[in-house]
Short mmCIF file of C-alpha atoms in Angstrom, two decimals:
data_model
loop_
_atom_site.label_atom_id
_atom_site.label_comp_id
_atom_site.label_asym_id
_atom_site.label_seq_id
_atom_site.Cartn_x
_atom_site.Cartn_y
_atom_site.Cartn_z
CA MET A 1 -46.71 235.76 272.08
CA GLY A 2 -45.99 235.49 275.70
CA GLY A 3 -47.41 238.93 276.54
CA GLU A 4 -44.82 240.59 274.24
CA GLU A 5 -44.88 241.82 270.48
CA ARG A 6 -42.57 239.74 268.32
CA ALA A 7 -41.38 240.83 264.83
CA VAL A 8 -41.82 238.20 262.16
CA THR A 9 -41.24 237.49 258.51
CA ILE A 10 -44.27 235.65 256.79
CA LYS A 11 -42.60 232.80 254.83
CA ASN A 12 -45.80 231.40 253.24
CA MET A 13 -49.31 231.91 253.81
CA SER A 14 -52.63 230.35 252.81
CA ILE A 15 -56.43 231.26 253.49
CA THR A 16 -56.31 229.11 256.72
CA GLY A 17 -52.81 229.84 258.16
CA ALA A 18 -49.15 231.04 257.75
CA LEU A 19 -45.76 230.14 258.53
CA ALA A 20 -43.74 232.70 260.20
CA GLU A 21 -40.12 233.20 260.91
CA LEU A 22 -39.25 235.20 264.16
CA ASN A 23 -36.73 237.95 263.05
CA SER A 24 -34.37 237.23 265.98
CA LYS A 25 -34.35 234.68 268.63
CA GLN A 26 -35.59 237.26 270.98
CA GLY A 27 -34.67 235.39 274.15
CA TYR A 28 -35.52 231.77 273.02
CA GLU A 29 -32.31 229.74 273.33
CA ASN A 30 -34.03 226.30 272.48
CA ILE A 31 -37.36 224.99 271.50
CA ARG A 32 -38.23 224.39 275.19
CA ASP A 33 -38.26 228.06 275.75
CA ILE A 34 -40.83 228.76 273.20
CA TYR A 35 -43.08 225.80 274.37
CA ASN A 36 -42.91 226.91 277.78
CA VAL A 37 -44.25 230.41 276.69
CA LEU A 38 -47.01 228.63 274.63
CA SER A 39 -47.93 226.24 277.67
CA ALA A 40 -50.18 229.08 279.05
CA SER A 41 -52.10 229.41 275.65
CA THR A 42 -51.28 228.45 272.07
CA MET A 43 -53.46 231.42 271.02
CA ILE A 44 -51.50 234.47 269.70
CA ASP A 45 -52.59 237.71 268.35
CA VAL A 46 -51.43 238.45 264.74
CA ARG A 47 -50.93 241.77 263.09
CA LEU A 48 -49.73 241.99 259.40
CA PRO A 49 -50.00 245.61 258.59
CA GLU A 50 -48.50 245.17 254.97
CA MET A 51 -51.25 242.69 254.35
CA ARG A 52 -53.86 244.84 256.56
CA LEU A 53 -54.87 241.71 258.67
CA VAL A 54 -55.23 241.52 262.26
CA GLY A 55 -56.82 238.92 264.44
CA GLY A 56 -56.20 235.67 266.38
CA ALA A 57 -54.35 232.45 265.44
CA GLU A 58 -53.39 229.29 267.17
CA VAL A 59 -49.82 227.95 267.10
CA VAL A 60 -49.69 224.45 265.71
CA ARG A 61 -46.01 223.87 265.03
CA VAL A 62 -42.80 225.32 266.20
CA ASP A 63 -39.45 224.42 264.47
CA MET A 64 -35.92 225.71 265.41
CA ASP A 65 -32.38 225.43 263.88
CA ASP A 66 -29.05 227.07 265.01
CA GLU A 67 -30.22 230.48 263.52
CA ARG A 68 -33.99 230.44 262.92
CA THR A 69 -37.18 229.75 264.63
CA PHE A 70 -40.44 229.02 262.58
CA ILE A 71 -43.79 229.22 264.03
CA ALA A 72 -46.84 227.46 262.06
CA MET A 73 -50.04 229.00 262.84
CA GLU A 74 -53.75 228.43 261.99
CA PHE A 75 -56.04 231.50 261.75
CA LYS A 76 -58.93 231.38 264.03
CA HIS A 77 -60.50 234.73 263.44
CA ILE A 78 -58.78 237.26 261.14
CA GLY A 79 -60.15 240.84 259.97
CA HIS A 80 -59.00 241.92 256.79
CA ASP A 81 -58.81 245.40 255.23
CA VAL A 82 -58.33 246.85 258.64
CA ASP A 83 -57.28 250.39 257.41
CA ASN A 84 -60.51 250.78 255.40
CA LEU A 85 -62.58 253.37 257.10
CA LEU A 86 -65.56 251.51 256.27
CA TYR A 87 -64.98 249.18 259.09
CA LYS A 88 -64.17 252.18 261.52
CA ARG A 89 -62.11 249.91 263.86
CA LYS A 90 -58.46 250.86 264.53
CA PHE A 91 -57.76 248.09 267.06
CA TYR A 92 -58.05 244.51 267.35
CA ARG A 93 -60.88 243.30 269.73
CA ALA A 94 -60.29 240.34 272.01
CA ASN A 95 -63.23 238.56 273.24
CA LEU A 96 -63.52 238.54 276.93
CA ALA A 97 -66.44 237.93 279.19
CA ALA A 98 -65.78 239.53 282.62
CA PRO A 99 -67.72 241.55 285.06
CA GLY A 100 -67.60 245.33 285.63
CA ARG A 101 -69.71 248.36 286.73
CA ILE A 102 -70.78 251.56 284.81
CA PHE A 103 -72.48 254.49 286.28
CA LEU A 104 -75.72 255.06 284.29
CA ASN A 105 -78.87 257.07 285.01
CA ASP A 106 -77.56 258.17 288.57
CA GLU A 107 -76.61 254.60 289.66
CA TYR A 108 -74.07 251.93 289.13
CA TRP A 109 -75.08 248.93 286.79
CA GLU A 110 -73.18 245.53 286.58
CA PHE A 111 -72.14 244.52 283.10
CA THR A 112 -70.46 241.84 281.47
CA THR A 113 -67.89 242.68 278.69
CA VAL A 114 -68.41 241.12 275.13
CA ASN A 115 -65.10 242.07 273.76
CA VAL A 116 -62.08 244.57 274.85
CA SER A 117 -59.76 246.57 272.83
CA ALA A 118 -57.11 249.25 273.55
CA ASP A 119 -59.65 251.83 272.44
CA GLY A 120 -62.77 250.70 274.27
CA LEU A 121 -65.33 248.03 275.55
CA MET A 122 -68.44 246.40 274.38
CA ILE A 123 -70.62 245.58 277.31
CA HIS A 124 -73.84 243.61 277.97
CA LEU A 125 -76.19 244.56 280.74
CA ALA A 126 -78.88 242.24 281.85
CA GLU A 127 -81.51 244.97 281.98
CA THR A 128 -82.96 247.13 279.20
CA ILE A 129 -82.24 250.79 280.38
CA ALA A 130 -82.26 253.91 278.43
CA VAL A 131 -79.01 255.43 277.61
CA GLU A 132 -78.07 258.32 275.39
CA GLU A 133 -75.32 258.00 272.74
CA GLY A 134 -72.53 260.66 273.48
CA LEU A 135 -73.04 260.20 277.38
CA ILE A 136 -69.66 260.69 279.04
CA THR A 137 -69.77 258.46 282.21
CA VAL A 138 -67.39 256.37 284.62
CA PHE A 139 -66.79 252.61 284.78
CA GLU A 140 -64.77 250.10 286.85
CA PHE A 141 -63.33 246.86 285.48
CA GLU A 142 -61.63 244.92 288.38
CA GLN A 143 -60.25 242.01 286.26
CA LEU A 144 -58.12 244.37 284.34
CA GLU A 145 -57.63 246.81 287.04
CA LEU A 146 -58.99 249.35 284.80
CA GLU A 147 -61.26 252.35 285.58
CA GLY A 148 -61.95 255.70 284.07
CA GLN A 149 -64.11 257.77 281.96
CA THR A 150 -65.74 256.46 278.81
CA LYS A 151 -68.12 257.74 276.05
CA VAL A 152 -71.38 255.88 274.94
CA MET A 153 -70.77 255.38 271.25
CA TRP A 154 -73.83 253.30 270.64
CA VAL A 155 -76.86 251.55 272.33
CA ASN A 156 -78.65 248.55 271.03
CA HIS A 157 -81.65 247.13 273.11
CA ILE A 158 -82.25 243.56 272.62
CA THR A 159 -85.62 241.91 273.50
CA ASP A 160 -85.17 239.41 276.44
CA VAL A 161 -81.62 239.86 276.43
CA GLY A 162 -80.84 243.34 277.75
CA THR A 163 -78.75 246.34 276.61
CA MET A 164 -75.45 246.12 274.51
CA ILE A 165 -73.28 249.24 274.55
CA GLY A 166 -70.22 250.16 272.72
CA LEU A 167 -67.92 252.32 274.90
CA GLN A 168 -64.99 254.50 273.99
CA TYR A 169 -62.25 255.18 276.55
CA MET A 170 -62.00 259.04 277.30
CA TYR A 171 -59.59 258.61 280.28
CA ILE A 172 -58.34 255.39 282.00
CA VAL A 173 -56.19 254.86 285.03
CA ASN A 174 -54.47 251.80 283.81
CA THR A 175 -53.21 251.94 280.09
CA ALA A 176 -51.54 248.56 280.04
CA ILE A 177 -54.08 246.17 279.26
CA ASP A 178 -52.59 242.61 279.49
CA GLY A 179 -53.53 240.48 276.39
CA ILE A 180 -54.73 243.38 274.29
CA PRO A 181 -51.96 244.65 272.05
CA VAL A 182 -52.05 248.37 270.98
CA LEU A 183 -52.26 247.92 267.31
CA ILE A 184 -51.59 251.38 265.62
#
């Protein structure tokens, strides 16, 4: 929330949302401070390791008394059983459509991201091109000020749509990706 990870205690939870108590005031003197943080976006990233849940939620209410701050949230997209190796995803993925470039078949190709995590990218190329899984290549992603080496994990050719590629970072120049928490 507000670009920082905050510790919370879940007070109650349902299938559609949860009520969380911030474990400390963490710099919020009054309710106005929290509303200022949430004014940019009411969407927050959620990680509940004991319940094995990760995803996104929208803050729908904030209450504060002299000692405690409560945040009511409505789940928007939640992944469950995140430690189950069947899912093979260690990190939460944020949907983000932004342009970048990747070097494939001796030339740079323009791509648009589908989602981004602290572990890699899913990208879309408008063209259908042949790419081998396991290929190590380089990419540039100006919006996140990110560039480096990546490994092609999978390729999916979609008729009349282009090529979808799953990439895993091998080496990146900027490791601080705003808005994408590292969920280890």
